[in-house]
XYZ file of C-alpha atoms in Angstrom:
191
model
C 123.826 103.421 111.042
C 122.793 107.113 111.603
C 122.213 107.470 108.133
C 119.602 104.938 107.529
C 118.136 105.063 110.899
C 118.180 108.991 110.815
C 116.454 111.982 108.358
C 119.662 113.479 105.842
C 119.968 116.268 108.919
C 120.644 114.015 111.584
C 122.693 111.783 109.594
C 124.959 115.193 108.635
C 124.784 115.952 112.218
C 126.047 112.548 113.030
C 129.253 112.598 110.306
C 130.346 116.070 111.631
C 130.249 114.725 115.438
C 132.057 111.224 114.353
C 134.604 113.999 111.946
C 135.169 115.673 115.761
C 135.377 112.713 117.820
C 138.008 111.408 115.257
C 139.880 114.388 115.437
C 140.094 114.823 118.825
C 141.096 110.532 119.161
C 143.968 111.604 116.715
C 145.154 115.064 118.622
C 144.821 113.167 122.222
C 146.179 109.795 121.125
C 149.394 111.967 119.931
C 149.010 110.979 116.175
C 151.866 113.298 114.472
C 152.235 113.972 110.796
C 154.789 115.868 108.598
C 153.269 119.388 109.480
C 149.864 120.771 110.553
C 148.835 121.072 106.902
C 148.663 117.045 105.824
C 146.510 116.892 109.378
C 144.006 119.678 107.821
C 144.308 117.655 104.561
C 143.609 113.958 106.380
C 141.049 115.639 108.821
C 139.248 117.528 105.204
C 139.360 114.226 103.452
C 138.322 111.740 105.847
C 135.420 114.772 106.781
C 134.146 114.678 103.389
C 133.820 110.799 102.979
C 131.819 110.237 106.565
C 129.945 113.159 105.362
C 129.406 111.626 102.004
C 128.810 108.566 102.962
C 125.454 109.874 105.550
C 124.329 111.793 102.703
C 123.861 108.569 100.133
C 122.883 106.191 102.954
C 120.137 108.425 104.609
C 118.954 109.091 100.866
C 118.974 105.331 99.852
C 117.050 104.733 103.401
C 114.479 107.415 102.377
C 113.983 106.043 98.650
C 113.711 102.364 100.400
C 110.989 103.787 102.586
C 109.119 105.664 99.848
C 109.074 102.718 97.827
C 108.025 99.796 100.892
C 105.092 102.743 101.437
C 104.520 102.472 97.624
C 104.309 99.070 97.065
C 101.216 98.999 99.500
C 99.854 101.596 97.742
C 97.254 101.284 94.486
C 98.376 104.519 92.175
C 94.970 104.975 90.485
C 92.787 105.198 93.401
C 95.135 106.268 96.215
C 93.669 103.488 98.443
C 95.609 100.413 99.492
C 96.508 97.403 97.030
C 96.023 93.500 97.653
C 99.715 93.640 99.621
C 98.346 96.095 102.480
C 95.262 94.492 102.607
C 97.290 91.116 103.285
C 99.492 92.759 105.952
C 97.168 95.030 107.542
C 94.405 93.107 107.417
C 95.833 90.119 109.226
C 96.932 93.039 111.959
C 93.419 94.348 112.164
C 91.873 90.989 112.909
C 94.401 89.668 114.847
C 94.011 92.945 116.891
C 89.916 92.094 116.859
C 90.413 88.401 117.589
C 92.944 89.964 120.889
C 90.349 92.238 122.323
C 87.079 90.007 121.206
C 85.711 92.836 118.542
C 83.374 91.689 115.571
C 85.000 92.309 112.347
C 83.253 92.683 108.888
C 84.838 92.139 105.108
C 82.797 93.980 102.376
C 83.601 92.998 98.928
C 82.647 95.436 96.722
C 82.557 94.772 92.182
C 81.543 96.854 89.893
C 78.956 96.099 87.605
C 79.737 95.053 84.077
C 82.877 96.953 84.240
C 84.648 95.249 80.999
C 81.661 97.329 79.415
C 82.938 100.827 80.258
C 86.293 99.684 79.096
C 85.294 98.328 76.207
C 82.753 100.951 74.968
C 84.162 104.109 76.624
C 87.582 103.494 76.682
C 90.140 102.724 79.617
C 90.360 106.557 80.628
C 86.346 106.379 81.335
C 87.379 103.058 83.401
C 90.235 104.602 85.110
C 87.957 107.581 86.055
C 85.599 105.318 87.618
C 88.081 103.457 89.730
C 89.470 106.632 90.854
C 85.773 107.851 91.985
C 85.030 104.657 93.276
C 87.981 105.359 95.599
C 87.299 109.010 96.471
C 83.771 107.680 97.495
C 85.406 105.045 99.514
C 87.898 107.031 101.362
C 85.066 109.658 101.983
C 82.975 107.151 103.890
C 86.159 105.474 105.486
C 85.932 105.763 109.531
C 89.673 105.703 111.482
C 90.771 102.126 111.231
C 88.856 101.025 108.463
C 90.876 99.189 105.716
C 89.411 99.717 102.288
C 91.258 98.285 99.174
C 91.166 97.925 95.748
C 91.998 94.394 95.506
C 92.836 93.994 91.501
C 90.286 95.164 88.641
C 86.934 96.616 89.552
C 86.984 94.774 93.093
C 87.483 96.183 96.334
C 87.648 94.914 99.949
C 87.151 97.096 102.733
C 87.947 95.476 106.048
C 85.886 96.984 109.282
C 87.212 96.126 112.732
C 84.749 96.456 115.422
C 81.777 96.112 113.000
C 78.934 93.592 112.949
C 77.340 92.504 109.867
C 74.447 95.049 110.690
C 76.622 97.241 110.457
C 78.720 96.696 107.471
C 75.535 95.819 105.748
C 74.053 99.187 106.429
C 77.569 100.714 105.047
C 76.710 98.843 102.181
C 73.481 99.940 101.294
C 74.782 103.635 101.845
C 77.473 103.106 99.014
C 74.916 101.308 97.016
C 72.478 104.822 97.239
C 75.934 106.903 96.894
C 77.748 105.125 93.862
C 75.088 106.085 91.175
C 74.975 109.354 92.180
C 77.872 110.173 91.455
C 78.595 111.770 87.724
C 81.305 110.519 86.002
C 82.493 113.477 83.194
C 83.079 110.165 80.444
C 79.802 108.553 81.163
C 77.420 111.571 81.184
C 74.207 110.205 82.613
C 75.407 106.721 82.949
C 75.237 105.605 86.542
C 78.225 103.066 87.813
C 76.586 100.224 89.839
């Protein structure tokens, strides 16, 4: 238990103290064995697999976390996939719906992107996404949700925003997105 609800250090910390309570249980409750060494032996052994044992659960716990963070995660652009949109989303206007807040969905979808695949190759297309995301986590506020929800599409979710105002967030990425220079599409603005 302390090893997957614990970091590695507290799950050590918690193997050495169940090592010493278990000593102690055997010394008071009068255990006897054939001579002081097979106790120092028994003690050693059963020391090393509690110890053992917190090391590989508090390590499986950690992977299991990195990878439930992960799988929320879209790799190319760093911002949140269709999953976190799901989850958080239906937090964020449940949360809105609670405390009577407007909430705005932007859907954002990149002109003829096929194009840039097809004509300057996937590494161009990737490079866009990946700006497309910088620009979107630049212009993020605290508890905004943006995502790329699959392809060249992206849905950013704004609690405590009227359509004023997620329109007017809209019109700033529409003047910001062609500005930006993409090193594979020299003077080729992404719409």
């Amino acid at each position: 238990l302390a090893g997957w609800r614990l970091p590695r250090l507290g799950a050590v910390a918690a193997a050495v103290l169940a090592i010493v309570v278990w000593g102690l249980a055997q010394r008071i409750g009068g255990a006897t064995h054939w001579s002081a060494a097979v106790w120092a032996v028994n003690l050693t052994t059963q020391g090393i697999a509690l110890m053992t044992i917190a090391v590989l659960v508090s390590s499986l716990a950690e992977r299991v976390r990195i990878e439930r963070a992960a799988a929320r995660v879209d790799p190319l652009t760093g911002l949140g996939n269709r999953r976190a949109l799901v989850e958080q989303g239906r937090l964020l206007v449940d949360l809105c719906r609670r405390h009577r807040h407007a909430v705005s969905v932007a859907v954002i979808d990149l002109d003829h992107f096929k194009q840039v695949n097809d004509r300057f190759g996937h590494l161009a297309g990737d490079q866009v996404l990946r700006g497309i995301g910088e620009l979107l986590a630049a212009e993020a506020r605290e508890g905004d949700l943006y995502c790329r929800f699959g392809g060249e599409e992206f849905v950013l979710l704004l609690p405590a925003t009227r359509a004023d105002g997620a329109a007017g967030l809209a019109q700033r990425l529409l003047q910001l997105l062609p500005r930006r220079e993409f090193s594979l599409l020299p003077g080729r603005p992404v719409t």
